[in-house]
Amino acid sequence: MVLELGEERLQAQRMVREFVDREVAPHIAEWDREQRTDPILLPRMGELGILGICLPTRFGGQGYDYLTLGLVCEELERMDTSLRVIMSVHMGLNSLALLQWGNDEQKRRLLKPQALGEQVGAFCLTEPGAGSDVAALRATARRDGDAYVLNGEKMWVSLATRADNFLVVARHDTEAQPAHMGLSAFIVNRDMVGVTTGDIHGKLGIRAGSTGWVAMQDVLVPLRNRLGEEGEGFKIAMSALDNGRYTVASGATGLIRACLEASLRYARERRSFGQPIGQHQLVKQKLAYMQQWYDCARLLWLQAGWLKNRGQRNSRETGLAKWYATDHSVKAALEAVQLHGAYGFSDEFPVERYLRNSKGATIYEGTSEIHQLMQADYALGLRKDRTLRCELPAWDEDFWLGDDVAP
Amino acid sequence: MHVVTFTRSTPDTAARLTVDADGCVSQGDAAMVVNPWDEYSLEESIAQAEDQGGTATAVAIGPEVHEEALRQALAMGANAALRIDDPALAGADSIGWATVAAATVRRLDDVDLVIFGKEAVDVGSDQHQIQTARLLGWPFIGAVSRILELETGAGSMRVERSLEHGKQVLTCRLPAVISVLKDINEPRYPSFMGIRRASRASIPVWSLADLEITLPQALTMEMKLEEPPQRLAEAELLPGTPAEQAAALIARLEKEQVL
Ligand SMILES: Cc1cc2nc3c(=O)[nH]c(=O)nc-3n(C[C@H](O)[C@H](O)[C@H](O)COP(=O)(O)OP(=O)(O)OC[C@H]3O[C@@H](n4cnc5c(N)ncnc54)[C@H](O)[C@@H]3O)c2cc1C
């Protein structure tokens, strides 16, 4: 694995840091308290190119690689989890799935506006009655001539009320055995008749972000909006999660860094028993652990990103990075609150927001329990990744930066 | 139209600078960034060049560390970057610096306007700007807060200056040298495309021989650098509700004869 990141990627990361420090930091506590997102945020991220960061320039993206995507996610979540969630669903779960599975016409028609940040993508897998158990999902897609009629309700959808395009997994065959073979993937547009959305309020965290539901009633989806073949829905969803989880892993790593940075500041300032609290051994221990968790989480997502750049399968490595980073971001946030004493318990300091935000990531994109089962199964040899009909393309400079028009 | 900005890399303003007994300044492992004041001059030169379909060139005088600032300029959208480096520059004072700057401007094509940031944040100086204008024989206007009109055809510009007690509008002929304040614009971020272009660009380096100049005798010499004496400050938290705190604060300020 090559660990040298190089000026270009680091500069891109710095640019994102500058943006969030200047335009988000002054408002985030208020947005979080009021449970609202500033409507200007998504267009601004689009305008700056963040929403197309790792997509080929020929599709309207910025042409950077998967490692840069990780760096950007680290930086976004260092500010607030809601910002990174945008990248997880818009880029990881939706746009990269289009890059991987879409045909040329779909890349031009659907991917390009997303890469340019003119449209925002989201991902609809979970339902009120089915989360971890994907094969149990009930939304249906009935073939009707050159179209499908979609019915069902999707729940816990990030950006439900913000996104333009939803990657929806639904059942085209209710009899299929095994059940997951009856799933197909579709791109549903918010403007299609029969689509309604709403936000969930009263969430523990990610309060500055939209999380909601998408209901579909007899939504007519043209055939050309089916992603992949009939029956490939499960594979598409799982491979999309390989990319979504990567952004969650790198983002959670940024959250650990935010906890560490806040804690270091406070440990130097706050005094007890005649010295800065950072001089007490038990406080030092917390800082040492946070540093350890940060470095480990970072190395794990870098490993996954490096494999992605090379076009190598990375489900195991990405899953491990996601599980480790998210579990440890919760720990880091807990320790950061503890280190801040009573001030950590108040929204005067950001660490209570970090704690509330950290918890979601151990639930979405595979709960920590599901990830443990997967890692054990890989280790036991019970789980093997088979080659897919469409793999995520390796980052290839000539293709990513080539300026010939989209094929 | 051709606009030139001079820029330099300075330690990140968050850096903790220390001066050792020999007068050596260390910034620890803090990064070098573009001189913060220059973000405004760079933005202005790029925006003016864009508006008028001209060229914006960023120039740094000094060792390789200043490439950082030039790459930032390119990433923001400057059309060209150039660095002047020469062993003879070590120990040069502001007149020496201005001599190089003026020679560079003369050597570049048809420069209409030179824009400086308010000052260099690390050394806290701005006399080199006026000296550069003087050596070029061009007018100098400092503290510009807005360029109202820039007519390269007519060879004139109209600018607004922000002074302590108000605004002043001035007209001057071109070419000219100006320095700009923070209020003049909102500097853009470097773009991702710009970052890529900048990190791959090779930045030409000119020597004094290329400029066909030698440096004048330095008129000033740096004798000694030392850490300022530690200032001891105490903070006190006033108790009570915000209203009580405010009343207590006013009473205290009156007592200390601040109000
Ligand atoms: C903030 C947020 C954003 C989200 N965004 C999206 C989105 O954009 N798109 C989307 O499709 N979904 C999204 N989700 C949904 C998320 O992916 C699901 O919540 C997740 O997959 C878990 O499903 P569930 O909530 O139904 O829990 P369940 O599957 O019902 O699990 C309940 C508990 O049982 C455990 N459990 C389940 N099965 C097993 C097992 N076999 N062995 C051991 N333990 C098990 C789980 O680990 C968990 O602790 C989001 C969720 C949140 C909280």
Coordinates of C-alpha atoms in Angstrom, one line a residue, chain A residues 39-401:
Chain A
P39 CA -31.1 25.4 1.8
I40 CA -28.0 27.0 0.3
L41 CA -25.6 24.3 1.5
L42 CA -26.2 21.6 -1.2
P43 CA -26.1 24.1 -4.2
R44 CA -22.9 25.5 -2.7
M45 CA -21.3 22.1 -2.4
G46 CA -22.3 21.5 -6.0
E47 CA -20.9 24.8 -7.2
L48 CA -17.6 24.1 -5.5
G49 CA -17.4 20.7 -7.1
I50 CA -17.5 18.7 -3.9
L51 CA -20.6 16.7 -5.1
G52 CA -18.6 15.5 -8.1
I53 CA -15.2 15.1 -6.5
C54 CA -14.2 11.6 -7.6
L55 CA -16.2 11.3 -10.8
P56 CA -14.5 11.4 -14.2
T57 CA -14.4 14.9 -15.8
R58 CA -16.1 13.4 -18.9
F59 CA -19.2 12.9 -16.8
G60 CA -19.0 16.3 -15.2
G61 CA -17.0 15.4 -12.2
Q62 CA -13.8 16.8 -10.8
G63 CA -11.6 13.8 -11.8
Y64 CA -10.1 13.1 -8.4
D65 CA -9.6 9.6 -7.0
Y66 CA -11.3 7.5 -4.3
L67 CA -8.6 8.5 -1.8
T68 CA -9.5 12.2 -2.2
L69 CA -13.2 11.2 -1.7
G70 CA -12.1 9.8 1.7
L71 CA -10.1 12.9 2.6
V72 CA -13.1 15.1 1.7
C73 CA -15.4 13.0 3.9
E74 CA -13.0 13.2 6.8
E75 CA -13.0 16.9 6.5
L76 CA -16.7 17.2 6.1
E77 CA -17.5 15.1 9.2
R78 CA -14.9 16.8 11.2
M79 CA -17.3 19.8 10.9
D80 CA -20.6 17.9 11.1
T81 CA -21.9 14.5 10.3
S82 CA -24.8 15.8 8.2
L83 CA -22.3 17.1 5.7
R84 CA -20.6 13.8 5.3
V85 CA -24.0 12.0 5.0
I86 CA -24.6 14.1 1.9
M87 CA -21.5 12.5 0.3
S88 CA -22.4 9.0 1.6
V89 CA -25.8 8.9 -0.2
H90 CA -25.2 11.3 -3.1
M91 CA -21.8 10.0 -4.0
G92 CA -21.2 6.7 -2.3
L93 CA -24.5 5.0 -2.6
N94 CA -26.0 6.6 -5.7
S95 CA -23.5 8.3 -8.1
L96 CA -20.8 5.6 -7.7
A97 CA -23.5 2.9 -8.3
L98 CA -24.4 4.7 -11.5
L99 CA -20.7 4.8 -12.5
Q100 CA -20.4 1.1 -11.7
W101 CA -23.7 -0.3 -13.1
G102 CA -25.1 2.4 -15.4
N103 CA -25.0 2.1 -19.1
D104 CA -23.6 4.9 -21.2
E105 CA -26.9 6.6 -21.8
Q106 CA -27.6 6.5 -18.0
K107 CA -24.2 7.9 -17.2
R108 CA -24.9 10.8 -19.5
R109 CA -28.5 11.4 -18.5
L110 CA -28.4 10.5 -14.8
L111 CA -24.8 10.7 -13.6
K112 CA -23.7 13.9 -15.3
P113 CA -26.2 16.3 -13.6
Q114 CA -25.3 14.7 -10.2
A115 CA -21.6 15.0 -10.9
L116 CA -22.1 18.6 -11.8
G117 CA -24.0 19.1 -8.5
E118 CA -27.1 20.2 -10.4
Q119 CA -29.1 17.3 -9.0
V120 CA -28.7 15.3 -5.8
G121 CA -28.9 11.6 -5.4
A122 CA -30.1 9.4 -2.5
F123 CA -30.5 5.7 -1.7
C124 CA -33.7 3.9 -0.7
L125 CA -33.2 0.4 0.6
T126 CA -34.5 0.3 4.2
E127 CA -38.3 0.0 4.8
P128 CA -40.3 0.2 8.0
G129 CA -40.2 -3.5 8.3
A130 CA -36.8 -4.4 6.8
G131 CA -33.4 -3.0 7.6
S132 CA -30.5 -5.4 8.2
D133 CA -32.6 -8.1 6.5
V134 CA -32.5 -6.6 3.0
A135 CA -34.1 -9.6 1.3
A136 CA -37.2 -9.1 3.4
L137 CA -38.0 -5.8 1.7
R138 CA -41.6 -5.5 0.4
A139 CA -41.6 -2.6 -2.1
T140 CA -42.7 -3.9 -5.5
A141 CA -41.9 -3.2 -9.1
R142 CA -44.4 -4.7 -11.5
R143 CA -43.4 -4.7 -15.1
D144 CA -45.8 -3.0 -17.4
G145 CA -44.7 -2.8 -21.0
D146 CA -41.8 -0.4 -21.3
A147 CA -42.1 0.6 -17.7
Y148 CA -42.4 -0.6 -14.1
V149 CA -45.0 0.4 -11.6
L150 CA -43.4 0.9 -8.2
N151 CA -45.3 0.7 -4.9
G152 CA -44.0 0.7 -1.3
E153 CA -42.6 2.8 1.4
K154 CA -38.9 3.5 2.1
M155 CA -37.9 4.6 5.6
W156 CA -34.8 6.3 7.1
V157 CA -33.8 7.7 3.8
S158 CA -31.1 10.3 4.1
L159 CA -31.8 13.5 2.1
A160 CA -35.4 12.2 1.6
T161 CA -36.7 15.7 1.2
R162 CA -33.7 17.2 -0.6
A163 CA -32.6 14.7 -3.2
D164 CA -33.8 14.8 -6.8
N165 CA -33.1 11.1 -7.7
F166 CA -33.5 8.0 -5.6
L167 CA -31.8 4.7 -6.2
V168 CA -34.7 2.4 -5.1
V169 CA -34.5 -1.3 -4.6
A170 CA -37.8 -3.1 -5.1
R171 CA -39.1 -6.6 -5.7
H172 CA -39.9 -7.3 -9.3
D173 CA -40.5 -11.0 -8.5
T174 CA -42.4 -11.9 -5.4
E175 CA -41.9 -15.6 -5.8
A176 CA -38.2 -15.6 -6.4
Q177 CA -36.1 -18.2 -4.5
P178 CA -33.9 -17.2 -2.8
A179 CA -35.8 -14.0 -2.1
H180 CA -32.9 -11.6 -2.8
M181 CA -32.9 -12.8 -6.5
G182 CA -36.3 -11.1 -6.9
L183 CA -34.9 -7.6 -6.3
S184 CA -34.1 -5.0 -9.0
A185 CA -32.8 -1.4 -8.8
F186 CA -34.4 1.7 -10.3
I187 CA -33.8 5.4 -10.4
V188 CA -36.9 7.2 -9.2
N189 CA -37.2 10.9 -9.7
R190 CA -38.8 13.1 -7.1
D191 CA -41.1 14.6 -9.8
M192 CA -42.6 11.3 -10.9
V193 CA -46.3 11.1 -10.2
G194 CA -47.0 9.1 -7.0
V195 CA -43.8 10.0 -5.1
T196 CA -44.2 11.7 -1.7
T197 CA -41.5 12.4 0.9
G198 CA -41.2 13.7 4.4
D199 CA -38.7 14.2 7.1
I200 CA -38.4 12.5 10.5
H201 CA -38.0 14.8 13.4
G202 CA -36.8 14.2 16.9
K203 CA -33.6 12.3 15.9
L204 CA -30.9 11.7 18.4
G205 CA -28.3 13.1 16.1
I206 CA -27.6 14.4 12.5
R207 CA -30.2 17.0 13.3
A208 CA -28.8 19.4 10.8
G209 CA -29.4 16.8 8.1
S210 CA -32.6 15.5 6.4
T211 CA -33.6 11.9 7.2
G212 CA -37.0 10.8 6.2
W213 CA -39.3 8.6 4.2
V214 CA -40.2 8.1 0.5
A215 CA -43.6 6.7 -0.3
M216 CA -44.3 5.4 -3.8
Q217 CA -47.9 4.9 -5.0
D218 CA -48.2 3.5 -8.5
V219 CA -45.1 5.3 -9.7
L220 CA -44.5 4.7 -13.4
V221 CA -40.7 4.3 -13.9
P222 CA -39.5 3.9 -17.5
L223 CA -37.5 0.9 -18.3
R224 CA -34.5 3.1 -19.1
N225 CA -34.4 4.0 -15.4
R226 CA -33.7 0.4 -14.4
L227 CA -30.2 0.1 -13.2
G228 CA -28.6 -3.2 -14.2
E229 CA -30.6 -6.3 -15.1
E230 CA -33.7 -7.6 -13.5
G231 CA -32.6 -9.5 -10.5
E232 CA -29.4 -7.6 -9.9
G233 CA -31.0 -5.3 -7.3
F234 CA -29.4 -7.1 -4.3
K235 CA -25.9 -7.0 -5.9
I236 CA -26.2 -3.4 -6.8
A237 CA -27.3 -2.5 -3.3
M238 CA -24.4 -4.4 -1.7
S239 CA -21.8 -2.9 -4.0
A240 CA -23.3 0.5 -3.4
L241 CA -22.8 -0.1 0.3
D242 CA -19.2 -0.9 -0.4
N243 CA -18.9 2.7 -1.5
G244 CA -21.2 4.2 1.0
R245 CA -19.4 2.5 3.9
Y246 CA -16.1 3.8 2.6
T247 CA -17.4 7.4 3.0
V248 CA -18.9 6.5 6.5
A249 CA -15.5 5.1 7.5
S250 CA -13.5 8.1 6.4
G251 CA -16.1 10.4 7.8
A252 CA -16.2 8.8 11.2
T253 CA -12.4 9.1 11.2
G254 CA -12.9 12.8 10.8
L255 CA -15.3 12.7 13.7
I256 CA -12.6 11.1 15.9
R257 CA -10.3 13.9 14.8
A258 CA -12.8 16.5 15.8
C259 CA -13.1 14.9 19.2
L260 CA -9.4 14.8 19.6
E261 CA -8.9 18.4 18.5
A262 CA -11.6 19.7 20.8
S263 CA -10.2 17.6 23.7
L264 CA -6.6 18.8 23.1
R265 CA -7.8 22.4 23.2
Y266 CA -9.7 21.9 26.4
A267 CA -7.0 19.8 28.1
R268 CA -4.6 22.7 27.6
E269 CA -7.0 25.4 28.8
R270 CA -8.9 23.9 31.7
R271 CA -7.1 23.7 35.0
S272 CA -7.7 21.6 38.1
F273 CA -5.6 21.0 41.1
G274 CA -3.2 23.7 40.0
Q275 CA -2.4 22.5 36.5
P276 CA -4.0 22.1 33.1
I277 CA -6.1 18.9 33.1
G278 CA -4.0 17.6 30.2
Q279 CA -1.3 17.0 32.9
H280 CA -3.3 14.4 34.7
Q281 CA -2.6 10.9 33.7
L282 CA -6.1 9.7 33.3
V283 CA -6.9 12.6 31.0
K284 CA -3.7 11.9 29.0
Q285 CA -5.0 8.3 28.6
K286 CA -8.1 9.5 26.9
L287 CA -6.1 11.6 24.5
A288 CA -3.8 8.8 23.8
Y289 CA -6.7 6.5 23.0
M290 CA -8.3 9.1 20.7
Q291 CA -5.0 9.4 18.9
Q292 CA -4.7 5.6 18.5
W293 CA -8.3 5.3 17.3
Y294 CA -7.8 8.1 14.8
D295 CA -4.6 6.6 13.3
C296 CA -6.1 3.1 13.1
A297 CA -9.3 4.3 11.6
R298 CA -7.4 6.3 9.1
L299 CA -5.1 3.6 8.1
L300 CA -8.1 1.2 7.6
W301 CA -10.0 3.6 5.3
L302 CA -6.8 4.5 3.4
Q303 CA -6.3 0.8 2.8
A304 CA -9.8 0.5 1.4
G305 CA -9.4 3.6 -0.8
W306 CA -6.1 2.3 -2.1
L307 CA -7.8 -1.0 -3.1
K308 CA -10.6 1.0 -4.8
N309 CA -8.1 3.0 -6.8
R310 CA -6.6 -0.2 -8.0
G311 CA -9.9 -1.6 -8.9
Q312 CA -9.6 -4.5 -6.4
R313 CA -12.5 -5.9 -4.5
N314 CA -12.6 -4.3 -1.0
S315 CA -15.9 -5.4 0.6
R316 CA -14.0 -6.9 3.6
E317 CA -11.6 -4.1 4.1
T318 CA -14.2 -1.4 3.6
G319 CA -16.5 -3.2 6.1
L320 CA -13.8 -3.5 8.6
A321 CA -12.9 0.2 8.3
K322 CA -16.5 1.2 8.7
W323 CA -17.1 -1.0 11.7
Y324 CA -13.9 0.1 13.4
A325 CA -14.2 3.8 12.7
T326 CA -17.8 4.2 13.6
D327 CA -17.6 2.2 16.9
H328 CA -14.5 4.2 17.9
S329 CA -16.0 7.5 16.9
V330 CA -18.7 6.8 19.5
K331 CA -16.0 6.0 22.1
A332 CA -14.0 9.0 21.2
A333 CA -17.1 11.2 21.5
L334 CA -17.9 9.7 24.9
E335 CA -14.4 10.4 26.1
A336 CA -14.4 13.9 24.7
V337 CA -17.6 14.7 26.6
Q338 CA -16.1 13.2 29.8
L339 CA -13.0 15.2 29.3
H340 CA -15.0 18.4 29.1
G341 CA -16.8 17.7 32.4
A342 CA -20.0 19.6 32.8
Y343 CA -19.2 21.8 29.7
G344 CA -19.2 18.7 27.6
F345 CA -22.7 18.1 28.7
S346 CA -23.8 21.4 27.3
D347 CA -24.2 22.7 23.7
E348 CA -21.8 25.5 24.5
F349 CA -19.1 23.1 23.3
P350 CA -19.4 20.9 20.2
V351 CA -18.6 17.6 21.8
E352 CA -22.2 16.7 22.8
R353 CA -23.2 17.2 19.2
Y354 CA -20.3 14.9 18.2
L355 CA -21.6 12.2 20.6
R356 CA -25.2 12.5 19.3
N357 CA -24.0 12.4 15.7
S358 CA -21.7 9.5 16.2
K359 CA -24.3 6.9 17.2
G360 CA -26.2 6.7 13.9
A361 CA -23.2 5.4 11.9
T362 CA -23.1 2.2 14.1
I363 CA -26.6 1.6 12.8
Y364 CA -26.8 2.6 9.2
E365 CA -24.9 1.0 6.3
G366 CA -24.7 -2.3 8.2
T367 CA -25.1 -2.3 12.0
S368 CA -22.0 -3.0 14.0
E369 CA -23.5 -6.4 14.7
I370 CA -23.9 -7.2 11.0
H371 CA -20.3 -6.1 10.4
Q372 CA -19.1 -8.4 13.1
L373 CA -20.9 -11.3 11.6
M374 CA -19.4 -10.5 8.2
Q375 CA -15.8 -10.2 9.5
A376 CA -16.2 -13.5 11.3
D377 CA -17.5 -15.2 8.2
Y378 CA -14.7 -13.9 6.1
A379 CA -12.2 -15.2 8.7
L380 CA -13.9 -18.5 8.9
G381 CA -14.0 -18.8 5.1
L382 CA -17.8 -18.9 5.1
R383 CA -18.0 -15.7 3.1
K384 CA -16.3 -15.1 -0.3
D385 CA -16.8 -12.2 -2.7
R386 CA -17.7 -13.3 -6.2
T387 CA -16.8 -11.3 -9.2
L388 CA -19.6 -9.0 -10.3
R389 CA -20.9 -8.4 -13.8
C390 CA -19.9 -4.7 -13.3
E391 CA -17.1 -3.8 -10.9
L392 CA -16.3 -0.3 -9.7
P393 CA -13.8 0.9 -12.2
A394 CA -10.3 1.4 -11.0
W395 CA -9.2 5.0 -10.9
D396 CA -7.5 5.5 -14.2
E397 CA -6.0 9.0 -14.8
D398 CA -6.4 8.9 -18.6
F399 CA -10.0 8.0 -18.4
W400 CA -10.9 10.2 -15.4
L401 CA -9.2 13.3 -16.8

